[in-house]
Amino acid sequence: MPATSPRNDHPLMAQAIRALAMDAVQQANSGHPGAPMGMAEMAQALWTRHLKHNPAQPQWADRDRFVLSNGHGSMLIYALLHLSGYALPIEQLKAFRQLHSLTPGHPEVDVTPGVETTTGPLGQGITNAVGMALAEKLLASEFNRDGHTVVDHRTYVFMGDGCLMEGISHEAIALAGAWKLNKLVALYDDNGISIDGQVAPWFIDDTPARFKACGWNVIGPVDGHDVDAVDAAIAQAKGSADKPTLIVCKTSIGKGSPNRANTAKAHGEPLGAEEIKLTREAIGWTHEPFVIPAEVKAAWDATDRGAVAQAEWEKRFTAYAVAHPDMAAEFLRRMAGELPANFAEIAVEAVASAHEKAETVASRKASQIALETFTAQLPELLGGSADLTGSNLTNTKSTPNLRLDATGAVVKNDAGVGGRHINYGVREFGMAAIMNGIALHGGFIPYGGTFLTFSDYSRNAIRMAALMKRRVIHVFTHDSIGLGEDGPTHQSVEHAASLRLIPGLDVWRPADTTETAVAWTMALANKNRPSALLLSRQNLPYAPKTDADLITRGAYVLAEPTEVGRRRKPQAVIIATGSEVQLALHAQAALADLKIAVRVVSMPSTTVFDRQDRNYKKEVLPPKLPRIAIEAGVTDFWWKYGCDAVIGIDRYGESAPANVLFPMFGFSVENLVQTVRKVLAK
């Protein structure tokens, strides 16, 4: 089968990757040379004959996406980026795995130009890629018009045995098949080796059958060291009309190394000076370390064809902008990740409406109320739930369910609108990593729901969103023992504190409708942070407040002693979040009857409050006032605020109605009053 794009092959192109990989790992005395050496021809076939990209403009909107899911083989992508003409000079490859270099141990988005996602935790790269391919499909359905195709690119993934052993890979491939992501092509580096050796004793899956069962095309096995064979397989995959494609590439890890090829010794350690010398001889590479002959570099260079491809797209987009100016402007806005120009007004409307209505509802319902406003005004909001839509309340009138017809086309309603609410099924980890891929692709702000206790399933993908600084919003409902009868398996205890430990993640546990609306506003406005909203199953009374703007600071004075008839300075501060704010307010009133004046501070987001300036923190929590915290979760977290007492729960819950559980575990007005009195008596 002929190649799909002009090429200038050179017999040493794949060997250049092998040389750079073994030299960089040797110089760093750390890394994984085997995978890059084994996938060299696979990379040559894809990057020189199929991949649509422009090294001069790594963020060009209609580029193909390439994901190295087995990110430990990072020298493969670094070699490819350098050879293709990206702004990654040879000095950076020499600085592989060194402090502040552009070539960290695993690929990191926004660090190395041309890297689309941060990979390393196995299985998440392929799952990110599913999110990217879904985003492409949905954007194409929304923006393309007859005679004007402005969204038309593919997502390619390299992955190995480790990615397929991780359970998340099954979640990802099942959804990719269900969504008929025909522009997703995964190339499986089937070398049969992992760190512990030959995988046969512990990995006996029939991988092709598994993918076929999930609705994928499967091509191969092909010889992964035959550039033309891989090229032909990719060309065949691109012809798929309604299925993603897996290409099984049989390879030898550490290909070219006389003594380490096909062994675990090639996987995660330098080859050693003597073996590198032997490998150079075996592959016919006579050049010094990090030296690439001009003719080999020229064969790899993609700058000219990349510029042509982008220029062709820009010409099409210019014509599109003439025919559909509003849609063109909307596409550019959304791909830039900018909110609508009137977002401030939309946010004010949502918060003001919540404040005016002062409804007593569960904060999960308050979230849905806010979402009704935001989803109606922000078409980029793409929601979903892990089989808990009726409990998470992530669906709205403006977000019909995503559905596809038999051909793989997005089903649209009478108004021509496609689905914006995704049924992820019981796949929390997959959902979280797919949302990361959607955010990385651009054009959408993803949010997805599950119970807070199941955040454990998706935790590493949440961490990756924070590491990558991507706007992904997690809706976690049933946030405490307040969910009641489902019992300790479903009652969150340590989860709020655990999520707050993730650097770069904003965690909100709002107490009423207004705090929930503000939490959504902040999550949407924060372009460079993921957010987690922890929401109640049970109804929460509205807490009157005078200045909703202060909620944006993470914590604020909700009620002074004067509001319950005590005209004196506070003697203590009660800090509360979520459902426990009402207990704090009732305790404040009860203490006032005992002639004790306390301030109530609502702290819906400890992570946001911790970023405030020192003066504001002292305003809210005066240094000399005793502090008592109350939250239906583990107590350890709260001592960092200099508390004199903490009411929490340091054991698992019980199966019983919420109104029985709360007083049983000390979450009562009486216990809070007694705790404050004991602190003041010290």
XYZ file of C-alpha atoms in Angstrom:
682
model
C 0.000 0.000 0.000
C 1.490 3.392 -0.888
C 2.397 5.848 1.820
C -0.100 8.627 2.447
C 2.352 11.529 2.387
C 5.622 12.331 0.630
C 8.690 11.022 2.429
C 12.416 11.163 2.207
C 13.513 7.895 3.789
C 17.041 7.279 4.959
C 18.267 3.859 6.095
C 19.558 5.273 9.388
C 16.397 7.118 10.479
C 15.312 4.510 13.031
C 18.901 4.020 14.151
C 19.079 7.712 15.026
C 16.321 7.157 17.591
C 18.151 4.167 19.037
C 21.411 6.095 19.276
C 19.822 9.110 20.970
C 17.910 6.911 23.400
C 20.876 4.857 24.541
C 23.206 7.874 24.672
C 20.825 10.041 26.714
C 20.009 7.273 29.186
C 23.696 6.440 29.536
C 24.635 10.065 30.180
C 21.861 10.462 32.748
C 22.716 7.064 34.235
C 18.958 6.669 34.488
C 16.050 5.886 32.205
C 14.459 3.324 29.926
C 16.285 2.744 26.644
C 14.557 -0.483 25.613
C 11.143 0.849 24.597
C 12.450 3.676 22.366
C 14.880 1.274 20.705
C 12.096 -1.233 20.124
C 9.563 1.284 18.777
C 11.914 3.189 16.466
C 10.460 1.881 13.189
C 6.907 2.268 14.473
C 7.716 5.903 15.173
C 9.335 6.386 11.780
C 6.269 5.062 9.980
C 3.845 7.239 11.922
C 5.803 10.460 12.261
C 7.176 10.668 8.735
C 4.282 9.232 6.721
C 1.061 9.992 8.575
C 1.244 12.365 11.530
C -0.148 15.814 10.749
C 1.808 18.286 12.853
C 3.835 21.458 12.588
C 6.997 21.696 14.702
C 6.916 25.493 14.423
C 3.382 25.640 15.890
C 2.968 22.807 18.409
C -0.472 24.078 19.508
C -2.030 24.359 16.049
C -5.691 23.460 16.589
C -6.157 20.830 13.874
C -2.927 18.912 14.436
C -3.022 15.203 15.035
C -2.470 14.280 18.659
C 0.277 11.831 19.594
C 0.302 10.203 23.028
C 3.163 8.098 24.372
C 1.143 6.129 26.903
C 4.155 4.069 27.992
C 5.768 7.304 29.116
C 8.800 5.648 30.686
C 10.054 5.420 27.090
C 10.225 9.212 27.022
C 13.442 9.301 25.016
C 11.393 8.114 22.057
C 9.279 11.251 21.975
C 12.220 13.509 22.823
C 14.205 12.043 19.939
C 11.217 12.445 17.608
C 10.615 16.045 18.617
C 14.280 16.949 18.221
C 14.654 15.199 14.876
C 11.384 16.578 13.496
C 12.347 20.179 14.122
C 10.646 21.181 17.375
C 12.307 23.684 19.696
C 14.144 20.938 21.527
C 17.868 21.334 20.803
C 20.372 18.542 21.265
C 21.604 20.202 24.467
C 18.242 19.355 26.035
C 18.612 15.704 25.114
C 22.046 15.758 26.703
C 20.341 17.095 29.834
C 17.858 14.212 29.939
C 16.382 13.751 33.414
C 18.348 16.689 34.811
C 16.983 19.581 36.853
C 15.033 22.179 34.836
C 15.710 20.525 31.484
C 13.010 20.228 28.830
C 13.469 16.443 28.904
C 12.158 15.180 32.251
C 12.107 11.495 33.085
C 8.531 11.128 31.862
C 6.924 13.422 29.269
C 5.278 16.510 30.753
C 2.808 18.724 28.936
C 3.702 22.450 28.958
C 7.326 21.546 29.677
C 8.439 20.030 26.380
C 7.095 21.581 23.159
C 5.082 18.975 21.269
C 4.166 16.827 24.288
C 0.360 16.561 24.460
C -0.083 15.017 27.898
C 1.909 14.017 30.952
C 2.339 10.257 30.920
C 4.042 7.737 33.131
C 1.266 6.279 35.293
C 0.503 3.415 32.924
C -2.898 3.160 31.299
C -3.719 6.825 31.680
C -2.145 7.873 28.382
C -4.415 5.650 26.295
C -7.333 6.901 28.396
C -6.340 10.546 27.833
C -6.232 9.730 24.139
C -9.817 8.457 24.263
C -10.795 11.825 25.729
C -8.913 13.656 22.988
C -10.577 11.578 20.253
C -13.990 12.154 21.808
C -13.366 15.910 21.930
C -12.413 15.861 18.247
C -15.573 13.969 17.315
C -17.838 16.306 19.289
C -16.176 19.481 18.022
C -16.372 18.238 14.448
C -20.071 17.505 14.884
C -20.682 20.930 16.366
C -18.564 23.160 14.136
C -18.070 21.514 10.749
C -20.486 22.571 8.020
C -21.113 21.470 4.457
C -18.101 22.526 2.420
C -16.237 23.663 5.541
C -14.325 21.029 7.508
C -12.274 22.769 10.171
C -12.053 19.942 12.726
C -10.530 16.851 11.143
C -7.620 15.234 12.926
C -6.638 11.940 14.492
C -5.323 10.757 17.812
C -2.470 8.242 17.796
C -1.240 6.311 20.818
C 1.816 4.180 21.463
C 1.358 1.796 24.381
C 2.884 -1.325 25.858
C 2.018 -4.330 27.962
C 1.999 -2.286 31.165
C -0.726 0.033 29.884
C -2.871 -2.962 29.000
C -2.348 -4.644 32.361
C -3.652 -1.590 34.219
C -7.396 -1.942 34.742
C -8.083 1.580 33.523
C -7.178 0.486 29.996
C -10.264 -1.712 29.860
C -12.462 1.184 30.950
C -10.927 3.315 28.211
C -11.103 0.853 25.350
C -14.678 -0.105 26.192
C -15.806 3.517 25.994
C -13.785 4.171 22.829
C -15.585 1.294 21.166
C -18.988 2.397 22.437
C -18.355 5.898 21.126
C -17.127 4.593 17.746
C -14.007 6.755 17.846
C -12.801 5.877 14.360
C -10.094 8.541 14.391
C -8.346 6.888 17.333
C -5.447 4.607 16.377
C -3.476 2.736 19.042
C -0.186 1.034 18.204
C 0.616 -1.711 20.687
C 4.323 -2.340 21.278
C 3.967 -6.082 21.795
C 7.426 -7.081 23.039
C 6.444 -9.412 25.872
C 8.857 -7.878 28.387
C 8.298 -5.827 31.544
C 10.535 -4.958 34.478
C 10.128 -8.384 36.048
C 10.992 -10.192 32.810
C 8.972 -12.171 30.279
C 5.310 -11.316 30.916
C 3.979 -14.735 29.889
C 3.559 -16.074 33.461
C 1.308 -13.169 34.481
C -0.067 -11.605 31.289
C -1.817 -14.145 29.109
C -4.638 -11.941 27.795
C -5.732 -12.410 24.211
C -5.301 -8.703 23.537
C -6.674 -8.665 19.971
C -9.791 -10.548 21.100
C -10.246 -8.177 24.014
C -10.196 -5.146 21.742
C -12.477 -6.782 19.191
C -14.939 -7.543 21.977
C -14.961 -3.848 22.835
C -15.823 -2.808 19.282
C -12.375 -2.080 17.859
C -10.801 -2.968 14.544
C -7.658 -5.017 15.074
C -4.820 -5.116 12.568
C -1.889 -7.472 12.849
C 0.244 -8.676 14.350
C 2.615 -6.854 12.023
C 6.392 -6.708 12.152
C 6.972 -3.589 14.236
C 10.477 -3.280 12.781
C 9.200 -3.108 9.206
C 8.480 0.532 8.448
C 6.449 -0.272 5.353
C 4.331 -2.844 7.194
C 3.512 -0.382 9.989
C 2.860 2.334 7.397
C 0.375 0.091 5.574
C -1.367 -0.810 8.825
C -1.786 2.856 9.767
C -3.138 3.642 6.313
C -5.658 0.832 6.722
C -6.635 2.101 10.178
C -7.311 5.561 8.783
C -9.953 4.033 6.530
C -12.110 2.929 9.451
C -15.519 4.564 9.309
C -16.990 3.624 12.674
C -14.427 1.919 14.913
C -11.180 2.780 16.684
C -8.240 0.662 15.603
C -5.589 -1.332 17.421
C -2.420 -2.171 15.491
C -0.479 -4.993 17.119
C 3.225 -4.464 16.429
C 5.525 -7.349 17.335
C 8.841 -5.856 18.438
C 12.015 -6.619 20.306
C 12.678 -4.453 23.339
C 16.153 -2.941 23.103
C 16.323 -3.775 19.374
C 19.927 -3.592 18.178
C 21.567 -4.408 21.493
C 23.429 -7.704 21.005
C 23.204 -8.851 24.625
C 20.197 -7.049 26.034
C 17.579 -7.095 23.285
C 14.511 -9.120 24.291
C 15.476 -9.042 27.971
C 14.320 -7.103 31.016
C 17.860 -5.695 31.277
C 16.984 -3.394 28.369
C 13.925 -2.040 30.105
C 14.845 0.346 32.869
C 18.588 0.864 33.094
C 21.430 2.153 30.934
C 22.948 -0.341 28.524
C 26.452 0.412 29.741
C 29.425 1.746 27.787
C 30.558 -1.624 26.454
C 27.074 -2.683 25.328
C 26.525 0.695 23.659
C 29.754 0.210 21.744
C 28.560 -3.200 20.586
C 25.138 -1.821 19.704
C 26.649 0.937 17.585
C 28.520 -1.685 15.622
C 25.434 -3.873 15.297
C 23.190 -1.126 13.929
C 25.831 0.511 11.755
C 25.925 3.757 13.713
C 29.449 5.167 13.539
C 28.813 8.611 14.991
C 29.785 10.027 18.353
C 27.163 10.354 21.099
C 24.436 12.903 20.281
C 25.756 13.499 16.759
C 23.122 13.195 14.019
C 24.339 13.316 10.397
C 22.853 16.159 8.389
C 21.240 13.826 5.851
C 19.466 11.859 8.606
C 18.235 15.027 10.296
C 17.002 16.315 6.932
C 15.054 13.124 6.335
C 13.328 13.537 9.677
C 12.681 17.291 9.465
C 8.939 17.976 9.321
C 8.963 21.768 9.374
C 8.233 22.291 5.687
C 5.412 19.781 5.362
C 4.061 20.891 8.726
C 3.921 24.498 7.551
C 2.142 23.411 4.382
C -0.427 21.368 6.329
C -1.154 24.215 8.705
C -1.352 26.737 5.857
C -3.886 24.537 4.083
C -6.003 24.396 7.234
C -5.742 28.139 7.792
C -6.943 28.698 4.246
C -9.953 26.492 4.949
C -10.582 28.229 8.241
C -10.458 31.660 6.595
C -13.164 30.558 4.170
C -15.124 29.116 7.093
C -14.847 32.423 8.969
C -16.281 34.265 5.969
C -19.203 31.859 5.672
C -19.778 31.402 9.414
C -18.130 34.298 11.275
C -19.862 33.753 14.607
C -19.011 30.067 14.695
C -15.408 30.736 13.727
C -15.055 33.206 16.571
C -16.692 30.763 18.967
C -14.342 27.973 17.889
C -11.274 30.137 18.475
C -12.579 31.270 21.874
C -13.212 27.769 23.051
C -9.936 26.334 21.777
C -8.159 29.140 23.626
C -9.962 28.108 26.813
C -11.456 31.563 27.294
C -14.857 31.932 28.934
C -17.591 33.979 27.214
C -17.170 37.742 27.465
C -20.287 37.956 29.626
C -19.223 35.213 32.058
C -19.035 37.666 34.963
C -22.682 38.568 34.422
C -23.634 34.884 34.141
C -21.840 34.154 37.408
C -23.454 37.085 39.197
C -26.862 35.860 38.011
C -26.253 32.371 39.372
C -25.012 33.582 42.750
C -27.641 36.309 43.098
C -30.422 33.891 42.246
C -29.245 31.437 44.896
C -28.984 34.233 47.468
C -32.405 35.625 46.638
C -34.241 32.288 46.709
C -32.456 31.084 49.871
C -33.603 27.529 49.258
C -33.193 24.632 51.636
C -31.888 21.873 49.376
C -29.061 19.364 49.327
C -25.873 20.902 47.977
C -25.953 18.288 45.181
C -29.273 19.866 44.145
C -27.776 23.337 44.599
C -25.049 22.232 42.185
C -27.629 21.202 39.601
C -29.430 24.520 40.019
C -26.184 26.391 39.337
C -25.433 24.095 36.414
C -28.787 24.915 34.832
C -27.584 28.504 34.522
C -24.026 27.712 33.460
C -24.788 24.963 30.934
C -27.402 27.151 29.260
C -24.811 29.872 28.690
C -21.562 27.917 28.251
C -21.742 25.436 25.353
C -18.255 24.207 26.213
C -19.494 22.540 29.401
C -19.397 18.777 28.830
C -20.861 16.836 31.726
C -21.310 13.271 32.773
C -21.515 10.756 35.565
C -20.222 7.299 36.413
C -23.658 5.640 36.347
C -24.981 7.910 39.106
C -26.638 10.719 37.183
C -29.827 10.604 39.238
C -27.776 10.860 42.424
C -25.044 13.269 41.304
C -27.525 15.537 39.477
C -24.989 16.443 36.803
C -27.629 16.535 34.053
C -29.489 19.703 33.055
C -32.109 20.824 30.551
C -29.325 22.105 28.289
C -27.283 18.887 28.309
C -29.014 16.018 26.530
C -27.360 12.626 26.811
C -24.589 11.914 24.324
C -25.769 9.318 21.848
C -24.329 8.007 18.573
C -26.101 6.428 15.636
C -25.111 3.197 13.879
C -22.583 5.051 11.711
C -20.886 6.691 14.687
C -22.378 10.139 14.060
C -23.462 12.249 17.034
C -27.232 12.183 17.422
C -28.754 15.676 17.524
C -32.117 16.863 18.769
C -34.670 18.891 16.831
C -32.682 22.035 17.580
C -29.573 20.507 16.012
C -27.809 20.140 19.368
C -25.767 17.050 20.180
C -25.470 15.420 23.558
C -23.438 17.120 26.275
C -23.971 14.660 29.115
C -21.928 11.458 29.054
C -22.972 8.170 30.603
C -19.537 6.860 31.561
C -20.895 3.713 33.171
C -19.290 2.400 36.342
C -15.845 3.645 35.352
C -14.709 6.340 37.791
C -10.985 6.132 37.000
C -11.648 6.013 33.273
C -14.007 8.970 33.521
C -11.449 11.080 35.366
C -8.623 10.340 32.901
C -10.900 10.806 29.878
C -11.895 14.187 31.264
C -8.194 15.021 31.472
C -7.862 14.124 27.784
C -10.865 16.283 26.881
C -9.381 19.236 28.740
C -5.973 18.685 27.138
C -7.510 18.621 23.672
C -9.305 21.922 24.145
C -12.752 23.157 23.234
C -14.561 21.813 26.282
C -14.615 22.151 30.053
C -15.343 18.647 31.330
C -17.106 17.804 34.564
C -18.163 14.431 35.893
C -19.861 13.028 38.944
C -19.633 10.123 41.351
C -19.885 9.581 45.109
C -17.092 11.141 47.142
C -16.029 7.776 48.545
C -15.242 6.635 44.983
C -12.814 9.479 44.470
C -10.292 6.888 45.615
C -10.820 5.064 42.330
C -10.030 8.167 40.299
C -7.457 9.730 42.590
C -4.401 9.334 40.395
C -6.163 10.917 37.421
C -7.234 13.790 39.683
C -3.600 14.162 40.708
C -2.568 14.191 37.051
C -5.057 16.981 36.288
C -3.503 19.024 39.088
C 0.027 18.233 37.896
C -0.909 19.263 34.351
C -2.841 22.348 35.559
C -5.982 21.514 33.587
C -9.493 22.763 34.259
C -11.362 19.566 35.100
C -14.274 19.633 37.543
C -15.169 16.687 39.752
C -18.646 16.608 41.273
C -18.443 14.397 44.357
C -21.771 13.895 46.100
C -22.783 11.972 49.234
C -19.951 13.668 51.025
C -20.091 12.213 54.546
C -21.874 9.930 57.002
C -24.865 12.041 55.984
C -25.643 9.607 53.179
C -26.895 7.318 55.915
C -28.197 3.838 55.308
C -25.651 2.777 52.654
C -23.201 2.452 55.510
C -19.438 2.772 55.949
C -18.529 1.423 52.506
C -20.111 4.520 50.998
C -19.687 7.079 53.770
C -16.750 9.408 53.198
C -14.532 9.956 56.188
C -10.959 10.589 55.061
C -11.694 11.711 51.512
C -12.072 15.466 51.951
C -8.791 15.701 53.844
C -7.105 13.407 51.331
C -8.158 15.490 48.340
C -7.021 18.679 50.063
C -3.510 17.233 50.167
C -3.229 17.203 46.361
C -1.202 20.291 45.342
C -2.996 22.425 42.772
C -6.464 20.967 43.352
C -9.149 23.294 44.667
C -11.539 21.493 46.987
C -14.939 22.998 47.867
C -17.388 21.758 50.484
C -20.176 24.330 50.331
C -22.805 24.848 53.018
C -25.736 26.118 50.955
C -26.927 27.200 47.513
C -24.948 30.424 47.379
C -21.682 28.821 48.424
C -22.300 26.102 45.830
C -22.923 28.645 43.068
C -19.723 30.457 44.026
C -17.808 27.176 44.028
C -18.978 26.506 40.464
C -18.083 30.051 39.433
C -14.575 29.684 40.812
C -14.081 26.233 39.283
C -15.100 27.518 35.855
C -13.056 30.706 36.064
C -9.859 28.968 37.148
C -8.247 28.042 33.838
C -5.188 26.393 35.369
C -6.603 24.298 38.204
C -8.879 21.309 38.555
C -11.586 21.498 41.200
C -13.488 19.047 43.369
C -16.932 19.938 44.680
C -17.955 17.877 47.731
C -21.729 17.904 47.980
C -24.326 16.612 50.402
C -27.102 14.090 49.905
C -29.205 15.616 52.694
C -30.901 19.008 52.586
C -28.989 21.971 54.002
C -30.783 25.101 55.238
C -29.753 28.392 53.709
C -27.326 30.430 55.808
C -28.053 34.184 55.551
C -25.053 36.239 54.557
C -24.322 39.861 53.770
C -21.442 39.603 51.309
C -21.349 36.620 48.946
C -18.157 37.948 47.355
C -16.203 36.887 50.433
C -16.988 33.255 49.666
C -14.524 33.502 46.785
C -11.748 33.791 49.365
C -12.346 30.273 50.638
C -13.421 31.245 54.168
C -15.314 34.171 55.605
C -17.040 35.388 58.736
C -20.570 34.083 58.383
C -21.988 35.260 61.692
C -20.712 37.521 64.462
C -22.047 37.360 68.052
C -24.177 40.456 67.403
C -26.337 38.441 65.031
C -27.564 36.324 67.945
C -27.876 39.178 70.432
C -24.435 39.200 72.033
C -23.084 42.722 71.765
C -19.506 41.975 72.645
C -16.374 40.764 70.934
C -16.162 37.036 70.185
C -14.530 34.803 72.750
C -13.924 31.954 70.316
C -14.259 31.012 66.656
C -16.119 28.007 65.323
C -14.859 26.886 61.903
C -17.230 24.712 59.915
C -17.758 23.404 56.404
C -20.684 21.980 54.475
C -23.503 20.437 56.485
C -21.804 21.286 59.776
C -22.171 25.042 59.228
C -25.777 24.812 60.421
C -24.645 23.103 63.608
C -22.194 25.945 64.152
C -24.922 28.573 63.732
C -27.286 26.799 66.127
C -24.475 26.343 68.639
C -23.657 30.055 68.356
C -27.240 30.883 69.334
C -27.221 28.378 72.199
C -23.931 29.775 73.498
C -25.337 33.281 73.325
C -28.075 32.163 75.723
C -25.257 31.136 78.040
C -23.713 34.617 77.615
C -20.830 33.249 75.517
C -20.031 35.121 72.314
C -18.580 33.208 69.385
C -17.875 33.937 65.742
C -18.879 31.413 63.067
C -16.531 31.060 60.107
C -17.663 29.110 57.090
C -14.700 27.614 55.257
C -16.039 26.081 52.029
C -12.558 25.849 50.519
C -9.517 25.382 52.712
C -7.321 25.255 49.604
C -8.473 28.679 48.423
C -8.312 30.162 51.918
C -4.741 28.934 52.327
C -3.718 31.097 49.341
C -5.088 34.308 50.855
C -2.821 37.006 52.225
C -1.796 36.982 55.848
C -3.910 39.982 56.806
C -7.123 38.437 55.520
C -6.387 35.205 57.353
C -5.890 37.157 60.587
C -9.141 39.036 59.987
C -11.098 35.827 59.681
C -9.206 33.864 62.341
C -7.834 36.352 64.887
C -4.638 34.930 66.402
C -5.684 35.243 70.057
C -9.120 33.665 69.772
C -9.516 29.950 70.555
C -10.614 27.938 67.514
C -12.931 24.966 67.358
C -13.395 23.148 64.048
C -16.260 20.850 63.139
C -16.433 18.703 60.023
C -17.847 15.225 59.388
C -14.445 13.820 58.470
C -11.088 12.908 59.973
C -9.762 15.357 62.536
C -6.033 15.376 61.725
C -6.407 17.865 58.887
C -7.827 20.648 61.069
C -5.037 20.984 63.602
C -2.986 22.989 61.100
C -5.326 25.935 61.723
C -4.238 26.137 65.353
C -7.459 24.649 66.658
C -7.959 24.035 70.352
C -10.506 21.315 69.630
C -11.809 19.456 66.609
C -15.087 17.601 66.311
C -14.779 15.007 63.593
C -14.906 11.301 62.926
C -11.782 9.165 63.066
C -13.419 5.827 62.432
C -15.689 4.381 59.771
C -19.398 5.064 59.936
C -22.434 2.868 60.449
C -25.496 1.907 58.452
C -28.377 3.999 59.782
C -30.369 7.113 58.896
C -28.326 10.319 58.881
C -30.345 11.882 61.685
C -29.304 8.976 63.891
C -25.662 8.931 62.855
C -24.817 12.603 63.287
C -25.584 12.854 67.033
C -24.140 9.381 67.604
C -20.768 10.609 66.337
C -20.919 13.895 68.222
C -22.247 16.118 65.458
C -24.854 17.877 67.558
C -25.460 21.347 68.861
C -25.143 20.075 72.432
C -21.715 18.509 71.863
C -20.422 21.564 70.041
C -21.642 23.843 72.834
C -19.973 21.669 75.467
C -16.744 21.559 73.442
C -16.613 25.353 73.186
C -17.259 25.707 76.908
C -14.488 23.242 77.738
C -12.025 25.133 75.548
C -12.900 28.441 77.178
C -12.628 26.917 80.633
C -9.002 25.906 80.107
